[in-house]
PDB file of C-alpha atoms in Angstrom:
ATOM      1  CA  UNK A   1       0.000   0.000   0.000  1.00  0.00           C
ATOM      2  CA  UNK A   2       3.041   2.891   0.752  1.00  0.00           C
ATOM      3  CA  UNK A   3       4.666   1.747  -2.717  1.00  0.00           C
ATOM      4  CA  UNK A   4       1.351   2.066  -4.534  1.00  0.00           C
ATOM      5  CA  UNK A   5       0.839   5.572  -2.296  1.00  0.00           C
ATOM      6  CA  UNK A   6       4.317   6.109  -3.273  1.00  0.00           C
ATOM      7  CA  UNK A   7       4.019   5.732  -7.059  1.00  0.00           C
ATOM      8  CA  UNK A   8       0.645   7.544  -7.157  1.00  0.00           C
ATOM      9  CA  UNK A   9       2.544  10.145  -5.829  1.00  0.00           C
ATOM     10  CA  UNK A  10       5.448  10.312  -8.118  1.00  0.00           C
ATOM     11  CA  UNK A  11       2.705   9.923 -11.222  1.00  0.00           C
ATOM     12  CA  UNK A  12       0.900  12.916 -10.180  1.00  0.00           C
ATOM     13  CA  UNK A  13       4.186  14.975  -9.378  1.00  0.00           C
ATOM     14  CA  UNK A  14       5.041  14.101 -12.864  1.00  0.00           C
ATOM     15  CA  UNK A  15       1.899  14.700 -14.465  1.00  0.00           C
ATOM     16  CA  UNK A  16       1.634  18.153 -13.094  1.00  0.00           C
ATOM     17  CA  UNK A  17       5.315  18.821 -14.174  1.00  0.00           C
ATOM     18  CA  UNK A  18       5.459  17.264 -17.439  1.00  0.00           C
ATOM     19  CA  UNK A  19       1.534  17.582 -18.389  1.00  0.00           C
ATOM     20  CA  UNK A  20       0.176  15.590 -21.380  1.00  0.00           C
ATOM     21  CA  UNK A  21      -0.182  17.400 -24.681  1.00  0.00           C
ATOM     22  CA  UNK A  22      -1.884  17.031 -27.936  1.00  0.00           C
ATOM     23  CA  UNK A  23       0.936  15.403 -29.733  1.00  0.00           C
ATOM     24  CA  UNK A  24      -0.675  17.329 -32.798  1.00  0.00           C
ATOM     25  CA  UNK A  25      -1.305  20.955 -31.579  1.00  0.00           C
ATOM     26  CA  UNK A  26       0.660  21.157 -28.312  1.00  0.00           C
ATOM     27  CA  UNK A  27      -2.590  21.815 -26.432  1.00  0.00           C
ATOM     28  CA  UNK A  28      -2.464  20.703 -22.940  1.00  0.00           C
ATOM     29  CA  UNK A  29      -4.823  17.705 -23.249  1.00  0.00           C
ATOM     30  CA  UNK A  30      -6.104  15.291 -20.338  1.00  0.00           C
ATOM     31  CA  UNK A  31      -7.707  12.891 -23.047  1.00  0.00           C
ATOM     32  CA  UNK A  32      -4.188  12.251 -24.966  1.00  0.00           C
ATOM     33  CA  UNK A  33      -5.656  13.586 -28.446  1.00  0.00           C
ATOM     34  CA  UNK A  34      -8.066  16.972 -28.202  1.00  0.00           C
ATOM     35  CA  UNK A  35     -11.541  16.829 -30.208  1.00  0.00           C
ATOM     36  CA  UNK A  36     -10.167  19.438 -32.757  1.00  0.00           C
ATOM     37  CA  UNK A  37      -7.070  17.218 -33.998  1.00  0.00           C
ATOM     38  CA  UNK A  38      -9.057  13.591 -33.790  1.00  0.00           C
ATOM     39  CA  UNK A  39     -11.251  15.137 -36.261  1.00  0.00           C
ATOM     40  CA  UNK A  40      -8.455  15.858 -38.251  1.00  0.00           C
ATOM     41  CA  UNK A  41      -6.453  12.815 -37.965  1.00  0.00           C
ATOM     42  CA  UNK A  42      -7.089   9.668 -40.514  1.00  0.00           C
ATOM     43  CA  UNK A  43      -7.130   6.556 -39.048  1.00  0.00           C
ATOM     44  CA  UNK A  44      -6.826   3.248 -41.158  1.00  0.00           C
ATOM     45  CA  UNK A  45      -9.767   1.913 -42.056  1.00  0.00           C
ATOM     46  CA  UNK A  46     -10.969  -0.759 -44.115  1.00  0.00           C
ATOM     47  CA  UNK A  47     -10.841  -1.959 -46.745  1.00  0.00           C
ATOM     48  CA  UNK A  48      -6.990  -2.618 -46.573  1.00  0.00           C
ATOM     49  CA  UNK A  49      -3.995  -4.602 -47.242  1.00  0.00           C
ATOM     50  CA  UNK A  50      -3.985  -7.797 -45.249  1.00  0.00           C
ATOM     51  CA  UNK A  51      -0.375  -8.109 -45.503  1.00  0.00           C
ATOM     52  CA  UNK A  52       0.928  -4.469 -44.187  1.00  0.00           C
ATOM     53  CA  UNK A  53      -2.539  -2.894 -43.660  1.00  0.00           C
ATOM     54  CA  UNK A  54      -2.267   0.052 -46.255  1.00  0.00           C
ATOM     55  CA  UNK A  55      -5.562   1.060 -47.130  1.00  0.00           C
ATOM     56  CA  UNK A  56      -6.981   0.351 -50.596  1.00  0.00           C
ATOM     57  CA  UNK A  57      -9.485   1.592 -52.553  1.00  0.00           C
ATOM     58  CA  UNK A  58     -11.075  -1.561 -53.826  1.00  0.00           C
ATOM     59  CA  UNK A  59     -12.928  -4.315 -51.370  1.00  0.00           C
ATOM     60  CA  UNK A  60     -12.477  -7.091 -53.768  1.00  0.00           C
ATOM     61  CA  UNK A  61      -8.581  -6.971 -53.284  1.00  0.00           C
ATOM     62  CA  UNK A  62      -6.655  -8.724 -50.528  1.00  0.00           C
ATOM     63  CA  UNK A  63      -3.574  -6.711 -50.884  1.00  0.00           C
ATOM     64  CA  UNK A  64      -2.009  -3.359 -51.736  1.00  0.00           C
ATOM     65  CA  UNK A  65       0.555  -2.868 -54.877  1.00  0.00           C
ATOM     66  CA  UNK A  66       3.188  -2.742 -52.949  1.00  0.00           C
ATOM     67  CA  UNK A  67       2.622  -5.979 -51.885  1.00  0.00           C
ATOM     68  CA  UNK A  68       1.424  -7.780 -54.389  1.00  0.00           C
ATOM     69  CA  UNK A  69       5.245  -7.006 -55.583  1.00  0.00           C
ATOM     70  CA  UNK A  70       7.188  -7.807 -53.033  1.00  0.00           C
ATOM     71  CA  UNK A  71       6.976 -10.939 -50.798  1.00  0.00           C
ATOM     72  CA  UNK A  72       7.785  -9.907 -47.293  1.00  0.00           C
ATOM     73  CA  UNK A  73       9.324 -11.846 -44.884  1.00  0.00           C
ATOM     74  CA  UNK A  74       7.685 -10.304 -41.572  1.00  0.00           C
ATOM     75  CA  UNK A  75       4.046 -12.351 -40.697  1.00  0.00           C
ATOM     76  CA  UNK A  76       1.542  -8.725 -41.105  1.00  0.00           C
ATOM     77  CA  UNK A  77       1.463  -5.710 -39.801  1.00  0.00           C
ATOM     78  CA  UNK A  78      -1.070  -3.077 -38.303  1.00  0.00           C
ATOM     79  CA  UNK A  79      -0.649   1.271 -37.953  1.00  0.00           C
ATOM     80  CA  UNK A  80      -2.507   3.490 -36.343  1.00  0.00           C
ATOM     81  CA  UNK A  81      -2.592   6.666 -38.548  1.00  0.00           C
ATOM     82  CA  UNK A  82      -2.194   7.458 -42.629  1.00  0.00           C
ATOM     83  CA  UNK A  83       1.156   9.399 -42.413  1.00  0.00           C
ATOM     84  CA  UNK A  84      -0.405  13.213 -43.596  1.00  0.00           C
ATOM     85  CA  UNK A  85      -0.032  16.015 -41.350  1.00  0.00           C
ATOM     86  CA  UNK A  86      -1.144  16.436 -38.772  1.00  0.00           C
ATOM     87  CA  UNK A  87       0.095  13.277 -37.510  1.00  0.00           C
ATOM     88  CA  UNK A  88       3.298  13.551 -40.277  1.00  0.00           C
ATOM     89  CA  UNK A  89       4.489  16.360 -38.545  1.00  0.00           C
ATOM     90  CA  UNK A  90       4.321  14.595 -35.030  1.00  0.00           C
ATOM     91  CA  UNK A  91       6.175  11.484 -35.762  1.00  0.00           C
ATOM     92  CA  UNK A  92       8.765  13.775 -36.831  1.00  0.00           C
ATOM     93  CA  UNK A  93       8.231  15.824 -34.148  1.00  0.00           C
ATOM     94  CA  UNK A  94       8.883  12.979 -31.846  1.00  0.00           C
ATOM     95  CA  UNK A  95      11.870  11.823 -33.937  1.00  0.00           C
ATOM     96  CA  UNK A  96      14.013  14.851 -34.748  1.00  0.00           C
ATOM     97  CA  UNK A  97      12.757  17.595 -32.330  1.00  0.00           C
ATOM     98  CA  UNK A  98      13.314  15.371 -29.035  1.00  0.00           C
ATOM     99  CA  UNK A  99       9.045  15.559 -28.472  1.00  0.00           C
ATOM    100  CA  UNK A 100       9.613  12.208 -26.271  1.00  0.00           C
ATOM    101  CA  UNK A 101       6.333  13.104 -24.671  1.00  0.00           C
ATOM    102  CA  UNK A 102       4.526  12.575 -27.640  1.00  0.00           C
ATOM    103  CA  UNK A 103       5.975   8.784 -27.138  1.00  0.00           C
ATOM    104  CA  UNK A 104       2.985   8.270 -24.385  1.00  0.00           C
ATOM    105  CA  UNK A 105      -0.079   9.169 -26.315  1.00  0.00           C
ATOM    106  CA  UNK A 106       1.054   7.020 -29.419  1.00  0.00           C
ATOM    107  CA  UNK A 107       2.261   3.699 -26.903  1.00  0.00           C
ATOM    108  CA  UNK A 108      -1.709   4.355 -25.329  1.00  0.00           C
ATOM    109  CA  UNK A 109      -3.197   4.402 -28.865  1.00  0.00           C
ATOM    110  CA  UNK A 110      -1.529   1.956 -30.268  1.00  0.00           C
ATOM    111  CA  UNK A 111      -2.738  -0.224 -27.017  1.00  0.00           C
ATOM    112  CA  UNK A 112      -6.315   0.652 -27.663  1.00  0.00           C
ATOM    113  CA  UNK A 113      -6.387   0.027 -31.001  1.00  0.00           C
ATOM    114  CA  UNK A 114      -4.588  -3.115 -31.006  1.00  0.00           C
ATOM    115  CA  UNK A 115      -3.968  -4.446 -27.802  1.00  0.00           C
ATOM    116  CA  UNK A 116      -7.061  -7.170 -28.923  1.00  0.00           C
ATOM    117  CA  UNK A 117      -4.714  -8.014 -31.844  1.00  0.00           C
ATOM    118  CA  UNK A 118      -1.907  -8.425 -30.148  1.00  0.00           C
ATOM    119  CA  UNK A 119      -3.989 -11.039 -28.097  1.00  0.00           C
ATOM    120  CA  UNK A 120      -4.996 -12.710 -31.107  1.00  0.00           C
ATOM    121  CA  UNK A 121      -1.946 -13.247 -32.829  1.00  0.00           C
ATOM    122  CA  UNK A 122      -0.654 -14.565 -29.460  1.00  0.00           C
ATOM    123  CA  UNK A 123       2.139 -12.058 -29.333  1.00  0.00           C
ATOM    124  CA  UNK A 124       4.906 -13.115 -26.705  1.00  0.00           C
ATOM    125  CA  UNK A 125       7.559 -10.286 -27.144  1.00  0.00           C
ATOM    126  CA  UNK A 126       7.810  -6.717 -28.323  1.00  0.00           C
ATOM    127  CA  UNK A 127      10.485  -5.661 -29.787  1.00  0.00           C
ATOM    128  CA  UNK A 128      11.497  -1.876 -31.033  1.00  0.00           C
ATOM    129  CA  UNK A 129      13.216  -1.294 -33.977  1.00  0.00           C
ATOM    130  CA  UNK A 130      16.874  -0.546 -32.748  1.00  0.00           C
ATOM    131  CA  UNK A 131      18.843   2.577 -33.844  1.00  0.00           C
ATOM    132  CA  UNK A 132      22.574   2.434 -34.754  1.00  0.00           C
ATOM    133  CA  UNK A 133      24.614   3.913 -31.702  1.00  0.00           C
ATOM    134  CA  UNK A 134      25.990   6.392 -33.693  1.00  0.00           C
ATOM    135  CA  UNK A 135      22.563   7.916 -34.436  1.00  0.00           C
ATOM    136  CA  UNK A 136      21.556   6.904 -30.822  1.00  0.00           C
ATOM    137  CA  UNK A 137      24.361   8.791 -29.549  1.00  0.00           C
ATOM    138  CA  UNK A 138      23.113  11.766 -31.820  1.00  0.00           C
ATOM    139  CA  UNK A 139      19.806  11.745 -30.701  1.00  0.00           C
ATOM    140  CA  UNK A 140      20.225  10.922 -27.168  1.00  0.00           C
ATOM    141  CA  UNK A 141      16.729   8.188 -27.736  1.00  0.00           C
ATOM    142  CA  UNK A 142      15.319   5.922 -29.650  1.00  0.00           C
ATOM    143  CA  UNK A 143      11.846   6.802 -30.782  1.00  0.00           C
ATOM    144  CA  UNK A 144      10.254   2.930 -31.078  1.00  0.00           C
ATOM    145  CA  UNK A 145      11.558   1.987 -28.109  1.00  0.00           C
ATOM    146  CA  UNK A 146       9.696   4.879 -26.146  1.00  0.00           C
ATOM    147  CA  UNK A 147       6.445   4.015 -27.688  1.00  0.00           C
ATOM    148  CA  UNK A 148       7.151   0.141 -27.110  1.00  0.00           C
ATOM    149  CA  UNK A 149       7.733   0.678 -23.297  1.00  0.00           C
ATOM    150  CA  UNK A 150       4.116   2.287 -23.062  1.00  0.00           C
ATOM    151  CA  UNK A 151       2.573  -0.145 -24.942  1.00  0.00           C
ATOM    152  CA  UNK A 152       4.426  -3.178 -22.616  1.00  0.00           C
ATOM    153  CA  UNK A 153       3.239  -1.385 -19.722  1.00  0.00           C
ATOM    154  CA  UNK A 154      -0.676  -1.230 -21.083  1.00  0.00           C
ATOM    155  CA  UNK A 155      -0.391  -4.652 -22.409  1.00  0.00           C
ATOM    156  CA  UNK A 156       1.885  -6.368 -19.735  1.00  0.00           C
ATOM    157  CA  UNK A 157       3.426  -8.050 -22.564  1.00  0.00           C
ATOM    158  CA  UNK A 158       7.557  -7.967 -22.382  1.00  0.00           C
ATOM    159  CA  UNK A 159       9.684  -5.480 -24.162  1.00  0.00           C
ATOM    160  CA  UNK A 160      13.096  -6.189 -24.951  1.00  0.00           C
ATOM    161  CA  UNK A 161      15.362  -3.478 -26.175  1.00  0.00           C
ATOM    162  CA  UNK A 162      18.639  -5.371 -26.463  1.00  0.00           C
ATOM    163  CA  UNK A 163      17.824  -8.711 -27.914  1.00  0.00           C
ATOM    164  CA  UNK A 164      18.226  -6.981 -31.684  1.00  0.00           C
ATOM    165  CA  UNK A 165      21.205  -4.461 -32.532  1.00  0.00           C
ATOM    166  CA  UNK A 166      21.411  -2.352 -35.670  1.00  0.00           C
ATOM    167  CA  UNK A 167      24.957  -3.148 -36.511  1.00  0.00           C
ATOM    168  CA  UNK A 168      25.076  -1.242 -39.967  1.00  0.00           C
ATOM    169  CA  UNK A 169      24.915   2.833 -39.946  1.00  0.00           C
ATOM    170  CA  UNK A 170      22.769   3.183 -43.025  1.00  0.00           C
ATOM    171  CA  UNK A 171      21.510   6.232 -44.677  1.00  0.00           C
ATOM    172  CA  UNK A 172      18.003   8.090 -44.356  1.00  0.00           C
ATOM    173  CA  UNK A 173      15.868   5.555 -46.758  1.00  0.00           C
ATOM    174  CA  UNK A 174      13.786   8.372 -47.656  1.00  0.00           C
ATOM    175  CA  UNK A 175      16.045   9.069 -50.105  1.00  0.00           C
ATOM    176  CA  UNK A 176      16.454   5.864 -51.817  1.00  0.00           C
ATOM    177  CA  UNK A 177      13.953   3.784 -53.924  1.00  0.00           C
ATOM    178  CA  UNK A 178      12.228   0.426 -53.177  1.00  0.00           C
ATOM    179  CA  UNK A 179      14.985  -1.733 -54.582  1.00  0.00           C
ATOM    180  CA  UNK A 180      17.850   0.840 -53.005  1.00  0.00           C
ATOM    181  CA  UNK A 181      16.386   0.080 -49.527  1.00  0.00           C
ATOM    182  CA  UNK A 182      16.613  -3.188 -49.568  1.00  0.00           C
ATOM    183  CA  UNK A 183      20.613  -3.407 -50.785  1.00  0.00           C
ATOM    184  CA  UNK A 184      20.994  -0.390 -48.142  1.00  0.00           C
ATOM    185  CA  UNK A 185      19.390  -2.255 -45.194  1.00  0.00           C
ATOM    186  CA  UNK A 186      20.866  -5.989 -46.054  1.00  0.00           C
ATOM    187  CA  UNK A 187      22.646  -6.853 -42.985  1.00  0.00           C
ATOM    188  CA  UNK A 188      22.069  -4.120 -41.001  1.00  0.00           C
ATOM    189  CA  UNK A 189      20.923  -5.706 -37.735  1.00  0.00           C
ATOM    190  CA  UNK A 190      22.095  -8.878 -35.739  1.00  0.00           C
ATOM    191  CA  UNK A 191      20.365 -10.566 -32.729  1.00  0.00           C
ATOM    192  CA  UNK A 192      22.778 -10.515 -29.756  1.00  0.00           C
ATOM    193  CA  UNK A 193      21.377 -12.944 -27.679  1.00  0.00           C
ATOM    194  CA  UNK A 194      18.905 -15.959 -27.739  1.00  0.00           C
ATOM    195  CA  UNK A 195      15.299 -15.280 -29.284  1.00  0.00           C
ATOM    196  CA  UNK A 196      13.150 -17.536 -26.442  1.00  0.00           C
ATOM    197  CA  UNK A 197       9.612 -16.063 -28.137  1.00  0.00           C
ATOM    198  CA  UNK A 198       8.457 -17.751 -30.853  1.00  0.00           C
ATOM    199  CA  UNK A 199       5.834 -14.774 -31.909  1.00  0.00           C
ATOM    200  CA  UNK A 200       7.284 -11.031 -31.602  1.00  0.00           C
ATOM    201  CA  UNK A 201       5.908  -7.824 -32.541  1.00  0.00           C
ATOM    202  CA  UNK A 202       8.185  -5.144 -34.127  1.00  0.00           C
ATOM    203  CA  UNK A 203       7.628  -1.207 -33.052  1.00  0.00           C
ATOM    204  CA  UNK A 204       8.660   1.006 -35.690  1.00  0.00           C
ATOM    205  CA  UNK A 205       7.591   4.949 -36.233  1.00  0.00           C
ATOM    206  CA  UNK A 206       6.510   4.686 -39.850  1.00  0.00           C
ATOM    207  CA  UNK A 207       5.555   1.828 -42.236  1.00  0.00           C
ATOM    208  CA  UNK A 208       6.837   2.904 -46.069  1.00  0.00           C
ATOM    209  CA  UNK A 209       8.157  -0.354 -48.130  1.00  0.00           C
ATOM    210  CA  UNK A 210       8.738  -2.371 -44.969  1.00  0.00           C
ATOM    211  CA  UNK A 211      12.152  -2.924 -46.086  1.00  0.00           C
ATOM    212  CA  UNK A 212      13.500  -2.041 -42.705  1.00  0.00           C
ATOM    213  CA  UNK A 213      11.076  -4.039 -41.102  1.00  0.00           C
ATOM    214  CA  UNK A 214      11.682  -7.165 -43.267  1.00  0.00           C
ATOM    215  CA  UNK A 215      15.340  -7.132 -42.239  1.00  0.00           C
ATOM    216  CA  UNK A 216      14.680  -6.968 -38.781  1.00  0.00           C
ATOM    217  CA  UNK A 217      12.073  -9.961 -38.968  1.00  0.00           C
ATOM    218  CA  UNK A 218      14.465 -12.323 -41.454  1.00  0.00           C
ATOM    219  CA  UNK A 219      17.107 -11.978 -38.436  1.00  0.00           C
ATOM    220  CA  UNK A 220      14.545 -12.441 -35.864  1.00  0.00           C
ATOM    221  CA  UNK A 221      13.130 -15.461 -37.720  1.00  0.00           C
ATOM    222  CA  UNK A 222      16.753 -17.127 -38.353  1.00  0.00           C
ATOM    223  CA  UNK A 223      17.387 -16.780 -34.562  1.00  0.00           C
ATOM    224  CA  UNK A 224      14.117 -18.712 -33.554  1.00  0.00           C
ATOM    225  CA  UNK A 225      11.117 -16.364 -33.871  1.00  0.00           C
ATOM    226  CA  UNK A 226       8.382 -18.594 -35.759  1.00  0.00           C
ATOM    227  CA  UNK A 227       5.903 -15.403 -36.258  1.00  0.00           C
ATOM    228  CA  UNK A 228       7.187 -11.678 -36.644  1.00  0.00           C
ATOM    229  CA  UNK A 229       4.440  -9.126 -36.581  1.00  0.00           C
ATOM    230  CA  UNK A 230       4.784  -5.209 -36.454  1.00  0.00           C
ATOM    231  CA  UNK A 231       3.109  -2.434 -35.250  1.00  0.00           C
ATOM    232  CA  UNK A 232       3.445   1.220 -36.506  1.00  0.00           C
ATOM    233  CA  UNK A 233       2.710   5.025 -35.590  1.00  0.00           C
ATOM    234  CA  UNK A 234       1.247   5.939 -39.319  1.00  0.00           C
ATOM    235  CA  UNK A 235       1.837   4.725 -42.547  1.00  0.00           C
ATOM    236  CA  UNK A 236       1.665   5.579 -46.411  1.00  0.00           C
ATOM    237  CA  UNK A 237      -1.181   4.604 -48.655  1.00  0.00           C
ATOM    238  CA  UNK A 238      -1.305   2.047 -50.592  1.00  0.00           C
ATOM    239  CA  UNK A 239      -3.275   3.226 -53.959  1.00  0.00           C
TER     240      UNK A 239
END
């Protein structure tokens, strides 16, 4: 009872300090997302992909272009948001302009909206997407693994932040093309110790080609994951 006294304490101290904002005005906001943004805001909604959840225009088809081209190696994937402003702006936000705060409004929605399919899918592990310690050292944090502590917490399931290292310094993959990625992020990550869940989640900020996230599953997969799954802040369309 004095630890959960104590904690209560140090939540509200904390919460009165550091107050939760509208990762999408700034707005000091009690219910994570204020009325004006959520209007704004596009969620993904069917009909969509049923390999990386991009929406689609057309019912009648099971997946996007993208992948209907490229055979993946991660299990599926789920996002939360279609990556256009406002919620562009706040991933990057989060990720360049050291918003870290943000972190705890995405970890809860991403709980909300698919904390029941993490259930289903049986999901033993979560796993962030690992930054390269130069660019770690840079930026002091690493973005996925922020949001993937929240969602642990929400969840209860475990989050491991060492088991997968980026061991290859590659460059922004904004600025490369589908098949550029892929060369780029070949070998870029190594699992440092042994993989005891055999279904894991990946946390990454945005779903584009999931070339990254590929990488990170085939490496996962070779070390004894039988199911890789991901989970992302927003993602692009797939028209």
């Amino acid at each position: 009872k004095i630890l959960w006294n104590r904690k209560w304490i140090e939540e509200r101290c904390l919460d009165i300090l550091y107050p939760q904002k509208c990762p999408f005005c700034g707005k000091i906001e009690k219910q994570r997302i204020c009325k004006e943004c959520r209007k704004k805001i596009l969620p993904v909604e069917e009909p969509r992909c049923k390999k990386c959840g991009k929406p689609i225009r057309e019912a009648e088809k099971e997946y996007c272009y993208d992948c209907t081209m490229i055979r993946h190696v991660f299990e599926e994937g789920r996002s939360i948001w279609i990556h256009k402003e406002p919620v562009s702006r706040a991933v990057y936000a989060l990720k360049y302009q050291n918003r870290r705060i943000y972190a705890k409004a995405f970890g809860e929605e991403m709980a909300d909206q698919y904390g029941y399919y993490l259930r289903e899918k049986k999901v033993e592990l979560i796993v962030p997407v690992p930054l390269h310690r130069k660019k770690m050292r840079i930026r002091g944090y690493n973005q996925a693994a922020l949001v993937a502590e929240v969602l642990g917490e929400i969840t209860g399931i475990s989050v491991d932040e060492d088991i997968l290292v980026r061991v290859k310094n590659t460059k922004p993959l904004k600025q490369l093309n589908d098949k550029e990625r892929r060369r780029s992020i070949r070998g870029a990550f190594s699992v440092r110790k042994s993989v005891w869940a055999k279904t894991i989640v990946l946390i990454d900020d945005i779903y584009t080609t999931g070339s990254t996230l590929d990488e990170a599953a085939r490496v996962l997969l070779k070390a004894g994951a039988e199911k890789v799954y991901f989970l992302t802040i927003s993602i692009g369309q797939g028209y």
